[in-house]
Coordinates of C-alpha atoms in Angstrom, one line a residue:
Chain A
M177 CA 3.2 -91.5 67.8
T178 CA 0.7 -92.9 65.3
A179 CA 0.5 -91.7 61.8
T180 CA -3.0 -90.2 62.4
A181 CA -1.9 -88.3 65.5
H182 CA 0.9 -87.0 63.5
T183 CA -1.2 -85.5 60.7
A184 CA -3.9 -84.3 63.0
G185 CA -1.7 -82.7 65.5
Q186 CA 0.5 -80.8 63.1
P187 CA -0.1 -77.1 63.0
K188 CA -0.9 -76.0 59.5
G189 CA -0.4 -72.6 57.8
I190 CA -1.1 -71.5 54.3
S191 CA 0.3 -72.9 51.1
A192 CA -0.6 -71.9 47.6
L193 CA 0.6 -73.0 44.2
G194 CA 0.1 -71.2 40.9
L195 CA -2.8 -69.0 41.9
R196 CA -4.2 -67.2 38.9
K197 CA -7.1 -64.8 38.6
A198 CA -8.2 -62.6 35.8
Y199 CA -11.2 -60.3 35.4
G200 CA -12.0 -60.4 31.7
E201 CA -8.8 -59.2 30.0
K202 CA -7.1 -57.9 33.1
V203 CA -4.8 -60.5 34.7
V204 CA -4.7 -59.7 38.4
L205 CA -2.8 -62.8 39.7
D206 CA -0.4 -64.5 37.3
G207 CA 0.8 -67.6 39.1
V208 CA 1.4 -66.9 42.7
D209 CA 3.1 -69.4 45.0
L210 CA 3.1 -68.9 48.7
E211 CA 4.2 -70.9 51.8
V212 CA 3.3 -69.6 55.3
P213 CA 4.3 -71.9 58.1
A214 CA 1.9 -72.0 61.1
G215 CA 2.6 -69.5 63.8
T216 CA 4.5 -67.0 61.7
V217 CA 3.7 -63.6 60.3
F218 CA 3.9 -63.4 56.5
S219 CA 3.6 -60.1 54.8
L220 CA 2.6 -59.5 51.2
L221 CA 4.1 -56.3 50.1
G222 CA 3.2 -54.5 47.0
P223 CA 2.1 -51.2 45.3
N224 CA -1.5 -50.4 44.7
G225 CA -3.1 -52.8 42.2
A226 CA -0.5 -55.4 42.6
G227 CA -3.1 -58.1 43.5
K228 CA -2.7 -58.2 47.3
T229 CA -6.4 -57.9 48.1
T230 CA -7.3 -60.4 45.4
T231 CA -4.9 -62.9 47.0
V232 CA -6.5 -62.4 50.4
Q233 CA -9.9 -62.7 48.9
I234 CA -9.0 -66.0 47.3
L235 CA -7.3 -67.5 50.4
S236 CA -10.2 -66.4 52.6
T237 CA -12.8 -68.1 50.4
L238 CA -14.4 -64.9 49.2
I239 CA -13.7 -65.5 45.6
S240 CA -12.4 -68.5 43.7
A241 CA -9.1 -68.6 41.7
D242 CA -9.2 -69.4 38.0
A243 CA -6.4 -71.8 38.4
G244 CA -4.0 -73.0 41.1
Q245 CA -4.4 -74.8 44.4
A246 CA -4.3 -73.7 47.9
Q247 CA -4.5 -75.2 51.4
V248 CA -5.5 -73.1 54.4
A249 CA -5.2 -74.6 57.9
G250 CA -4.8 -78.0 56.3
H251 CA -8.0 -77.8 54.2
V252 CA -8.1 -77.6 50.5
L253 CA -9.6 -74.3 49.7
D254 CA -12.2 -75.1 47.0
R255 CA -13.1 -78.5 48.4
E256 CA -13.8 -77.6 52.0
P257 CA -14.5 -73.9 52.1
D258 CA -16.5 -74.1 55.3
A259 CA -13.7 -76.0 57.1
V260 CA -11.4 -73.2 56.1
R261 CA -13.9 -70.6 57.2
A262 CA -14.1 -72.1 60.6
E263 CA -10.3 -71.6 61.1
I264 CA -9.8 -68.1 59.7
G265 CA -10.5 -64.6 60.6
V266 CA -10.5 -61.7 58.2
T267 CA -10.1 -58.0 58.7
G268 CA -10.3 -56.3 55.3
Q269 CA -9.4 -52.9 54.0
F270 CA -13.0 -51.7 54.5
S271 CA -14.2 -52.0 58.1
A272 CA -16.7 -54.8 58.4
V273 CA -18.7 -53.6 61.3
D274 CA -22.4 -53.1 61.6
N275 CA -22.7 -49.3 61.9
L276 CA -26.2 -49.4 63.5
L277 CA -25.2 -51.7 66.3
T278 CA -23.1 -50.8 69.4
A279 CA -19.6 -52.1 69.8
R280 CA -20.7 -54.7 72.2
E281 CA -23.6 -55.8 70.0
N282 CA -21.3 -56.2 67.1
I283 CA -19.1 -58.5 69.1
I284 CA -22.0 -60.5 70.5
L285 CA -23.3 -60.9 66.9
M286 CA -20.1 -62.6 66.1
A287 CA -20.2 -64.8 69.2
D288 CA -23.8 -65.8 68.3
L289 CA -22.7 -66.6 64.7
H290 CA -19.9 -68.8 66.1
H291 CA -22.6 -70.6 68.1
L292 CA -21.0 -69.9 71.4
P293 CA -23.1 -70.4 74.5
R294 CA -24.7 -67.2 75.6
N295 CA -22.7 -66.6 78.7
E296 CA -19.4 -67.5 77.1
G297 CA -20.2 -65.1 74.3
R298 CA -20.9 -62.2 76.7
Q299 CA -17.7 -63.0 78.6
R300 CA -15.6 -63.0 75.5
A301 CA -17.2 -59.8 74.3
D302 CA -16.4 -58.0 77.6
A303 CA -12.8 -59.4 77.6
L304 CA -12.2 -58.2 73.9
L305 CA -13.7 -54.8 74.7
E306 CA -11.4 -54.4 77.6
R307 CA -8.3 -55.7 75.6
F308 CA -9.0 -53.3 72.7
D309 CA -9.7 -50.3 75.0
L310 CA -13.3 -50.1 73.8
A311 CA -15.0 -50.8 77.2
E312 CA -15.9 -47.1 77.6
V313 CA -17.6 -46.9 74.3
A314 CA -19.1 -50.4 74.4
N315 CA -22.6 -49.2 74.3
K316 CA -22.2 -46.5 71.6
P317 CA -23.2 -47.3 68.0
A318 CA -20.2 -48.0 65.7
I319 CA -21.3 -45.2 63.3
T320 CA -19.9 -42.7 65.9
F321 CA -16.5 -44.3 66.0
S322 CA -13.3 -42.8 64.6
G323 CA -11.2 -44.8 62.0
G324 CA -8.9 -46.2 64.6
M325 CA -11.7 -47.3 66.9
R326 CA -13.5 -49.0 64.0
R327 CA -10.4 -50.8 63.0
K328 CA -10.0 -52.0 66.6
L329 CA -13.6 -53.1 66.8
D330 CA -13.2 -54.8 63.5
L331 CA -10.2 -56.8 64.7
A332 CA -12.0 -57.6 68.0
M333 CA -14.9 -59.1 66.0
T334 CA -12.4 -61.1 64.0
L335 CA -10.9 -62.5 67.2
V336 CA -14.2 -63.7 68.7
G337 CA -13.9 -67.1 67.0
R338 CA -10.3 -67.5 68.2
P339 CA -9.1 -68.1 64.5
S340 CA -5.9 -70.0 64.0
I341 CA -5.1 -67.9 60.9
I342 CA -5.9 -64.2 60.6
F343 CA -5.8 -62.3 57.3
L344 CA -5.2 -58.6 57.7
D345 CA -5.6 -56.7 54.5
E346 CA -3.8 -53.3 54.9
P347 CA -4.9 -53.1 58.5
T348 CA -3.3 -49.8 59.2
T349 CA -4.0 -47.9 56.1
G350 CA -5.5 -44.5 57.0
L351 CA -4.6 -44.8 60.8
D352 CA -2.6 -42.2 62.7
P353 CA 0.8 -43.2 63.9
R354 CA -0.4 -43.9 67.5
S355 CA -3.2 -46.2 66.4
R356 CA -0.8 -47.9 64.0
R357 CA 1.6 -48.7 66.9
N358 CA -1.3 -50.0 69.0
L359 CA -2.3 -52.3 66.2
W360 CA 1.2 -53.6 65.8
Q361 CA 1.4 -54.4 69.4
I362 CA -1.9 -56.3 69.1
I363 CA -0.5 -58.3 66.2
H364 CA 2.7 -59.0 68.2
D365 CA 0.5 -60.4 71.0
L366 CA -1.4 -62.5 68.7
V367 CA 1.7 -64.1 67.2
A368 CA 2.9 -64.8 70.7
E369 CA -0.3 -66.8 71.3
G370 CA 0.6 -68.9 68.2
T371 CA -1.7 -67.3 65.6
T372 CA -0.6 -67.3 62.0
I373 CA -0.9 -63.9 60.4
F374 CA -1.2 -63.1 56.8
L375 CA -0.6 -59.4 56.4
T376 CA -0.8 -57.2 53.3
T377 CA 0.6 -53.8 53.4
Q378 CA 2.1 -51.0 51.3
Y379 CA 4.1 -49.8 54.2
L380 CA 7.6 -51.2 54.2
E381 CA 8.2 -50.2 57.8
E382 CA 5.2 -52.3 58.8
A383 CA 6.5 -55.4 57.0
D384 CA 9.9 -54.8 58.5
Q385 CA 8.5 -54.5 61.9
L386 CA 6.1 -57.4 61.9
A387 CA 6.9 -60.0 59.3
D388 CA 9.0 -63.1 59.6
R389 CA 8.9 -63.4 55.9
I390 CA 8.1 -61.0 53.2
A391 CA 7.0 -61.5 49.6
V392 CA 7.0 -58.7 47.2
L393 CA 4.0 -58.8 44.8
D394 CA 4.1 -56.8 41.6
G395 CA 1.9 -57.0 38.6
G396 CA 0.3 -60.3 39.9
K397 CA 3.7 -62.1 40.4
I398 CA 5.9 -62.7 43.4
V399 CA 9.1 -60.9 42.5
A400 CA 11.1 -61.6 45.7
E401 CA 10.6 -63.5 48.9
G402 CA 12.6 -63.8 52.1
T403 CA 13.2 -62.3 55.4
A404 CA 13.6 -58.5 55.6
A405 CA 17.3 -59.0 56.0
E406 CA 17.6 -61.3 53.1
L407 CA 15.7 -58.9 50.9
K408 CA 17.9 -56.0 52.0
R409 CA 21.1 -58.0 51.3
R410 CA 20.0 -58.4 47.7
I411 CA 20.4 -54.6 47.2
P412 CA 23.8 -52.9 47.0
G413 CA 24.1 -49.3 48.3
G414 CA 25.2 -49.5 51.9
H415 CA 27.5 -46.6 53.0
I416 CA 28.6 -44.6 56.0
R417 CA 28.5 -40.8 56.0
L418 CA 31.2 -38.9 58.0
Q419 CA 31.0 -35.3 58.9
F420 CA 34.0 -33.0 59.5
A421 CA 34.5 -29.7 61.2
D422 CA 36.3 -28.0 58.3
V423 CA 37.5 -28.4 54.7
H424 CA 41.1 -29.1 55.8
R425 CA 40.0 -32.2 57.8
L426 CA 37.8 -33.3 54.9
D427 CA 40.7 -33.2 52.6
V428 CA 42.9 -35.3 54.8
A429 CA 40.2 -37.8 55.4
A430 CA 39.4 -38.1 51.7
R431 CA 43.0 -38.9 51.0
A432 CA 43.2 -41.4 53.9
L433 CA 40.0 -43.2 53.0
G434 CA 40.4 -43.5 49.2
Q435 CA 37.3 -44.1 47.1
S436 CA 34.6 -41.8 48.5
L437 CA 32.0 -39.2 47.6
R438 CA 32.7 -35.8 49.0
D439 CA 30.4 -32.9 49.6
D440 CA 32.3 -29.7 50.3
E441 CA 29.3 -27.7 51.3
A442 CA 28.0 -30.1 53.9
L443 CA 31.6 -31.1 54.8
T444 CA 30.6 -34.8 54.5
L445 CA 32.2 -37.8 53.0
Q446 CA 30.2 -40.8 51.8
V447 CA 32.2 -44.1 52.0
P448 CA 31.0 -47.4 50.6
N449 CA 30.6 -49.7 53.7
D450 CA 28.4 -52.6 54.6
G451 CA 28.0 -51.3 58.1
S452 CA 29.5 -54.3 59.8
I453 CA 31.7 -53.8 62.9
P454 CA 35.0 -54.8 61.2
A455 CA 34.4 -52.6 58.2
L456 CA 33.6 -49.7 60.5
R457 CA 36.7 -50.3 62.6
T458 CA 38.8 -50.2 59.4
V459 CA 37.5 -46.8 58.6
L460 CA 38.0 -45.5 62.1
D461 CA 41.5 -46.9 62.3
R462 CA 42.5 -45.1 59.1
L463 CA 41.1 -41.8 60.4
D464 CA 43.1 -42.4 63.6
A465 CA 46.3 -43.0 61.6
A466 CA 45.7 -39.7 59.8
Q467 CA 45.0 -38.1 63.1
I468 CA 41.7 -36.8 62.0
E469 CA 38.5 -36.8 64.1
A470 CA 35.1 -37.0 62.6
E471 CA 32.3 -34.9 64.0
A472 CA 29.6 -37.4 63.2
L473 CA 29.1 -40.8 61.7
T474 CA 25.9 -42.3 60.4
V475 CA 25.5 -45.8 58.9
H476 CA 23.1 -46.2 56.0
T477 CA 22.1 -49.8 55.3
P478 CA 19.8 -50.4 52.4
D479 CA 16.2 -50.4 53.7
L480 CA 13.1 -52.0 52.3
D481 CA 12.4 -48.8 50.3
D482 CA 15.5 -49.5 48.3
V483 CA 14.5 -53.1 47.9
F484 CA 11.0 -52.1 46.9
L485 CA 12.2 -49.6 44.3
A486 CA 14.7 -52.0 42.8
L487 CA 12.4 -54.9 42.6
T488 CA 9.1 -53.4 41.4
G489 CA 10.5 -50.6 39.3
N490 CA 7.9 -48.5 41.0
Q491 CA 7.9 -45.5 43.2
V492 CA 7.8 -46.2 46.8
P493 CA 4.3 -45.7 48.0
G494 CA 4.0 -42.7 50.2
Q495 CA 7.0 -41.0 48.6
V496 CA 5.4 -40.5 45.3
S497 CA 4.7 -36.8 46.0
D498 CA 8.2 -36.2 47.2
N499 CA 9.6 -37.5 44.0
T500 CA 7.3 -35.5 41.8
E501 CA 8.4 -32.4 43.8
L502 CA 12.0 -33.3 43.1
A503 CA 11.2 -33.7 39.5
K504 CA 9.5 -30.3 39.4
E505 CA 12.5 -28.7 41.1
S506 CA 14.9 -30.1 38.6
L507 CA 12.8 -28.7 35.8
R508 CA 13.0 -25.2 37.1
Chain B
M55 CA -26.2 -79.9 66.0
S56 CA -27.0 -80.5 62.4
T57 CA -26.4 -78.1 59.5
S58 CA -30.1 -77.3 59.2
A59 CA -30.3 -76.6 62.9
Y60 CA -27.4 -74.1 62.5
A61 CA -29.2 -72.6 59.6
V62 CA -32.2 -71.9 61.8
R63 CA -30.0 -70.6 64.6
D64 CA -28.0 -68.3 62.2
S65 CA -31.2 -67.0 60.7
M66 CA -32.5 -66.2 64.2
T67 CA -29.3 -64.3 65.0
M68 CA -29.6 -62.4 61.7
L69 CA -33.2 -61.6 62.4
R70 CA -32.3 -60.3 65.9
R71 CA -29.8 -58.1 64.2
N72 CA -32.4 -56.6 61.8
L73 CA -35.0 -56.2 64.6
K74 CA -32.4 -54.3 66.6
H75 CA -31.8 -51.9 63.6
M76 CA -35.6 -51.5 63.5
Y77 CA -35.9 -50.9 67.1
R78 CA -33.1 -48.4 67.2
Y79 CA -34.3 -46.5 64.2
P80 CA -38.1 -46.5 64.5
T81 CA -38.4 -43.6 61.9
I82 CA -37.6 -46.2 59.2
T83 CA -40.8 -48.1 60.1
L84 CA -42.8 -44.9 60.2
S85 CA -41.4 -43.9 56.7
V86 CA -42.8 -47.2 55.4
A87 CA -46.2 -46.1 56.5
A88 CA -45.8 -42.5 55.3
M89 CA -46.6 -43.1 51.6
P90 CA -49.8 -45.1 52.1
V91 CA -50.9 -42.6 54.8
V92 CA -50.6 -39.8 52.3
M93 CA -52.4 -41.8 49.7
L94 CA -55.2 -42.6 52.1
L95 CA -55.8 -39.0 53.0
L96 CA -55.5 -37.9 49.4
F97 CA -57.9 -40.4 48.1
V98 CA -60.4 -40.1 50.9
Y99 CA -60.5 -36.3 51.4
V100 CA -59.3 -34.9 48.0
F101 CA -60.6 -37.4 45.4
G102 CA -63.0 -39.4 47.5
G103 CA -66.2 -37.4 46.8
A104 CA -65.7 -37.1 43.1
I105 CA -64.5 -40.7 42.5
G106 CA -67.1 -42.2 44.8
N107 CA -69.8 -40.3 42.9
G108 CA -68.3 -41.2 39.5
L109 CA -68.0 -44.9 40.3
G110 CA -71.6 -45.1 41.3
L111 CA -70.9 -47.2 44.4
P112 CA -73.9 -48.7 46.2
G113 CA -75.3 -46.7 49.1
A114 CA -74.9 -43.3 47.3
S115 CA -76.2 -41.3 50.2
N116 CA -72.6 -40.8 51.4
D117 CA -70.2 -41.1 48.5
R118 CA -67.1 -40.3 50.4
G119 CA -67.9 -42.9 53.1
E120 CA -68.6 -45.6 50.5
Y121 CA -65.4 -44.8 48.6
T122 CA -63.4 -44.9 51.8
N123 CA -64.4 -48.5 52.2
F124 CA -63.6 -49.2 48.5
V125 CA -60.1 -47.6 48.6
V126 CA -58.7 -48.8 52.0
P127 CA -57.9 -52.4 50.8
G128 CA -55.9 -50.9 48.0
I129 CA -54.1 -48.5 50.3
I130 CA -53.3 -51.5 52.6
L131 CA -51.6 -53.2 49.5
M132 CA -49.6 -50.1 49.0
A133 CA -48.4 -50.2 52.6
V134 CA -47.2 -53.7 51.9
T135 CA -45.4 -52.7 48.7
S136 CA -43.8 -49.7 50.2
G137 CA -42.1 -51.9 52.8
G138 CA -40.1 -53.3 49.8
V139 CA -38.2 -50.0 49.5
T140 CA -36.7 -50.3 53.0
T141 CA -35.8 -54.0 52.3
A142 CA -33.9 -53.1 49.2
V143 CA -32.1 -50.3 50.9
S144 CA -31.1 -52.3 54.0
V145 CA -29.9 -55.3 51.9
C146 CA -28.0 -52.9 49.6
T147 CA -26.4 -51.2 52.6
D148 CA -25.1 -54.5 53.8
M149 CA -23.8 -55.5 50.4
T150 CA -22.0 -52.3 49.8
E151 CA -20.4 -52.2 53.3
G152 CA -17.7 -54.5 54.4
I153 CA -19.9 -56.5 56.7
I154 CA -21.2 -58.9 54.0
N155 CA -17.7 -60.0 53.3
R156 CA -17.2 -60.8 56.9
F157 CA -20.3 -62.9 56.9
R158 CA -19.2 -64.6 53.7
T159 CA -15.8 -65.6 55.3
M160 CA -17.5 -67.2 58.3
A161 CA -18.7 -70.8 58.6
I162 CA -22.4 -69.8 58.8
S163 CA -25.5 -70.6 56.8
R164 CA -25.3 -68.3 53.8
A165 CA -29.1 -68.1 53.4
S166 CA -29.3 -66.8 57.0
V167 CA -28.2 -63.2 56.0
L168 CA -31.1 -63.0 53.5
V169 CA -33.6 -64.8 55.7
G170 CA -32.8 -62.3 58.5
H171 CA -33.5 -59.3 56.3
V172 CA -36.7 -60.8 54.8
V173 CA -38.3 -61.9 58.0
G174 CA -37.3 -58.6 59.6
S175 CA -38.8 -56.6 56.8
V176 CA -42.0 -58.6 56.8
I177 CA -42.4 -57.9 60.6
Q178 CA -41.6 -54.2 59.9
T179 CA -44.2 -54.1 57.1
M180 CA -46.8 -55.6 59.4
I181 CA -46.2 -53.0 62.1
S182 CA -46.6 -50.2 59.6
L183 CA -49.8 -51.9 58.4
V184 CA -51.2 -51.5 61.9
F185 CA -50.6 -47.7 61.8
V186 CA -52.2 -47.4 58.3
L187 CA -55.2 -49.6 59.3
G188 CA -55.6 -47.6 62.5
L189 CA -55.7 -44.3 60.5
A190 CA -58.2 -45.9 58.1
F191 CA -60.6 -46.6 60.9
V192 CA -60.2 -42.9 62.1
V193 CA -61.1 -41.6 58.6
G194 CA -64.2 -43.8 58.4
F195 CA -63.2 -47.3 57.2
R196 CA -65.9 -49.7 58.4
P197 CA -65.2 -53.3 57.4
N198 CA -67.7 -56.1 58.3
A199 CA -65.2 -59.0 58.4
S200 CA -65.7 -61.9 60.8
P201 CA -62.7 -63.0 62.9
I202 CA -62.0 -65.9 60.4
E203 CA -62.1 -63.4 57.5
W204 CA -59.7 -61.1 59.4
L205 CA -57.3 -64.1 59.9
A206 CA -57.5 -64.9 56.2
A207 CA -56.9 -61.3 55.3
I208 CA -53.8 -61.1 57.5
G209 CA -52.6 -64.4 56.1
L210 CA -52.9 -63.1 52.6
L211 CA -51.1 -59.9 53.5
V212 CA -48.2 -61.8 55.1
L213 CA -47.9 -63.9 52.0
L214 CA -47.9 -60.8 49.8
A215 CA -45.3 -59.1 52.2
F216 CA -43.0 -62.2 51.7
A217 CA -43.4 -62.0 48.0
V218 CA -42.6 -58.2 47.8
T219 CA -39.8 -58.5 50.3
W220 CA -38.0 -61.4 48.5
L221 CA -38.3 -59.5 45.2
S222 CA -37.0 -56.3 46.8
A223 CA -34.2 -58.1 48.5
A224 CA -33.0 -59.4 45.1
M225 CA -33.3 -55.9 43.7
G226 CA -31.3 -54.5 46.6
M227 CA -28.6 -57.0 46.2
G228 CA -28.2 -56.3 42.5
A229 CA -28.1 -52.6 43.0
K230 CA -24.7 -50.9 43.0
T231 CA -25.7 -47.9 45.0
I232 CA -28.2 -47.2 47.8
E233 CA -30.0 -44.7 45.5
T234 CA -30.6 -47.4 42.8
A235 CA -31.8 -49.8 45.5
S236 CA -34.3 -47.3 46.9
N237 CA -35.7 -46.6 43.4
A238 CA -35.8 -50.2 42.1
P239 CA -39.0 -51.4 44.0
T240 CA -40.9 -48.2 43.4
P241 CA -42.8 -49.6 40.4
L242 CA -44.2 -52.2 42.7
T243 CA -45.8 -49.6 44.9
F244 CA -47.6 -48.2 41.9
L245 CA -48.9 -51.5 40.5
P246 CA -52.0 -51.4 42.8
F247 CA -53.1 -48.2 41.0
L248 CA -53.1 -50.0 37.7
G249 CA -55.5 -52.6 39.1
S250 CA -58.7 -52.2 41.2
A251 CA -57.2 -50.3 44.1
V252 CA -58.6 -46.8 43.5
V253 CA -61.2 -47.3 40.7
T254 CA -62.9 -50.2 39.1
P255 CA -61.0 -51.5 36.0
D256 CA -64.3 -51.1 34.0
S257 CA -63.7 -47.4 34.0
M258 CA -60.3 -47.7 32.2
P259 CA -59.4 -47.7 28.5
V260 CA -59.2 -51.2 26.9
G261 CA -55.5 -51.8 27.0
L262 CA -55.1 -50.7 30.6
R263 CA -58.2 -52.7 31.6
W264 CA -56.6 -55.7 30.0
F265 CA -53.5 -55.1 32.0
A266 CA -55.5 -54.6 35.2
E267 CA -57.4 -57.9 34.7
Y268 CA -54.2 -59.9 34.5
Q269 CA -51.7 -58.3 36.9
P270 CA -51.2 -59.9 40.3
F271 CA -52.5 -57.0 42.4
T272 CA -56.0 -57.1 41.0
P273 CA -57.0 -60.5 42.4
I274 CA -55.1 -59.8 45.6
N275 CA -57.0 -56.5 46.0
E276 CA -60.4 -58.2 45.2
T277 CA -59.7 -60.9 47.6
L278 CA -58.8 -58.5 50.4
R279 CA -61.9 -56.4 49.6
G280 CA -64.0 -59.4 49.7
L281 CA -62.7 -60.6 53.0
M282 CA -63.0 -57.2 54.7
L283 CA -66.2 -55.9 53.2
G284 CA -68.0 -59.0 51.9
T285 CA -67.9 -58.3 48.2
E286 CA -67.8 -61.2 45.7
I287 CA -64.4 -63.0 45.7
G288 CA -64.9 -66.0 43.5
S289 CA -61.8 -67.4 41.9
D290 CA -59.8 -64.4 42.8
S291 CA -58.7 -65.9 46.1
L292 CA -57.0 -68.8 44.3
K293 CA -55.3 -66.5 41.8
A294 CA -54.2 -64.2 44.6
I295 CA -52.5 -67.1 46.6
A296 CA -51.0 -68.5 43.4
W297 CA -49.5 -65.1 42.5
C298 CA -48.1 -64.6 46.0
L299 CA -46.5 -68.1 46.1
G300 CA -45.2 -67.7 42.6
L301 CA -43.6 -64.3 43.3
I302 CA -42.1 -65.7 46.6
V303 CA -40.4 -68.5 44.6
V304 CA -39.2 -66.2 41.9
G305 CA -37.9 -63.6 44.5
Y306 CA -36.2 -66.2 46.6
L307 CA -34.4 -67.9 43.6
W308 CA -33.4 -64.5 42.2
A309 CA -32.1 -63.2 45.5
R310 CA -30.2 -66.4 46.1
A311 CA -28.6 -66.3 42.7
V312 CA -27.4 -62.7 43.1
F313 CA -26.1 -63.5 46.6
N314 CA -24.0 -66.4 45.5
R315 CA -22.5 -64.5 42.6
E316 CA -18.9 -63.7 43.4
T317 CA -17.9 -60.3 44.6
T318 CA -15.6 -58.7 42.1
R319 CA -14.5 -55.7 44.1

């Protein structure tokens, strides 16, 4: 293999070093480093105002960074913006569809702007309408669409140019659970085809479901990075919860298992445990030895919510209201 | 294909997009014509007799008829300027919705978005002009222009439409909300009043007369009147063309500057 073939043939993802952006006094990004290998799903996770959208805007050539360097699809961002644009597709937080055109016209508009031959553009439009379940409403203006349909049309428009890298900025915000699952499936399919996905989200479950690697962005800085499992491992707090039929059994079990947290009302025992098979077997063996049977056993491994809370010092998005309710209750 | 060939192709794509909007929502084109139509009826039937008499136009046997011929060129200018409002609104709609960010992240000619809007709006303005002119004939407009003069008049109106549209596109792009965008070009629609559109500037107080002498719409109005009705044009034609070209350049540069400014959302 020659040297040129080597550099040209290598798939390229996204890399960024020391990205900074400030609007006046307000620092939005304060030195962000990112590395996204080609063909993987990378999720930028963070609370509102963490700088997720700004990061996407910089990497997708919408705005320029104050400092730092980035390469997207092998092209230096500020030196060859058009080369970058030819490789990427962006689906932002606000749906970028032409409301006055029909779904089909929207997709064909994209085909024309990608300079596809007329027939190929029409064929691709029909294929995408089919794939995204929009064939039946193909000739209805986008203004009549529901949120989920708009998001699908938006993504279909992004795919017309067959981008090698797709930026999805909070793609499922405001969607119902069913539409969200559909979108996840589409993202899975895209990855299977070799597309690189850069996803921002405030939903921990979404990052857990989709991403190969997750970076947690808070206050313009990356505060943690790794796979979902790696991030979870950084947080202590794994336990199992055992439920018993009566107080007597609870007493015996508590003595047999040693250090534990008991709840006499719920008849449960919370035992520190990492949830691994040997650790679970040890617990069950001890119960056997004491001739006690548990009614139920649940394993609690730390989830990304715990990680998020621990790393950002913030409330988990979506649970803010629950926490305030708790606070109110404790005040009463 | 070269970059400039792509620029033309992208602009055509964008123009098709805007023409589709127009075709699907014809009421927008009609609304462009509404204001000048109201003005035409108002000035011919309500004020026409009195103003015609007051101005002492030649052929005083029929003041209203003579005044109709006097006022129609000015009404036509208003029809051109009122097209600016829809330009500003449609540009602002694009800028405030997500679609503009999609265009910005695509490898397309950046100017094409604006060119599509501007050319589309000029076509829309010309269509509404046909309505207005048709109605003008119905209420008694009787021009005596030769085919060459008609062509020259149309050429001047197209130039003016481009000037108004580029300026309005820039205003629409700078506007934060659709409401602001629709108000911004309104002063343009009233400028013809402060010239020779509805009365002769001689009848105005000194300060206003001075303004009327030097503002762009007076020479444009006089040139149009001369072409359609055979009144004296003189140096007004050159001034009119110079104003139009100057405003096109200013509007274009302004619009481009605003478009290239970064989004801060």
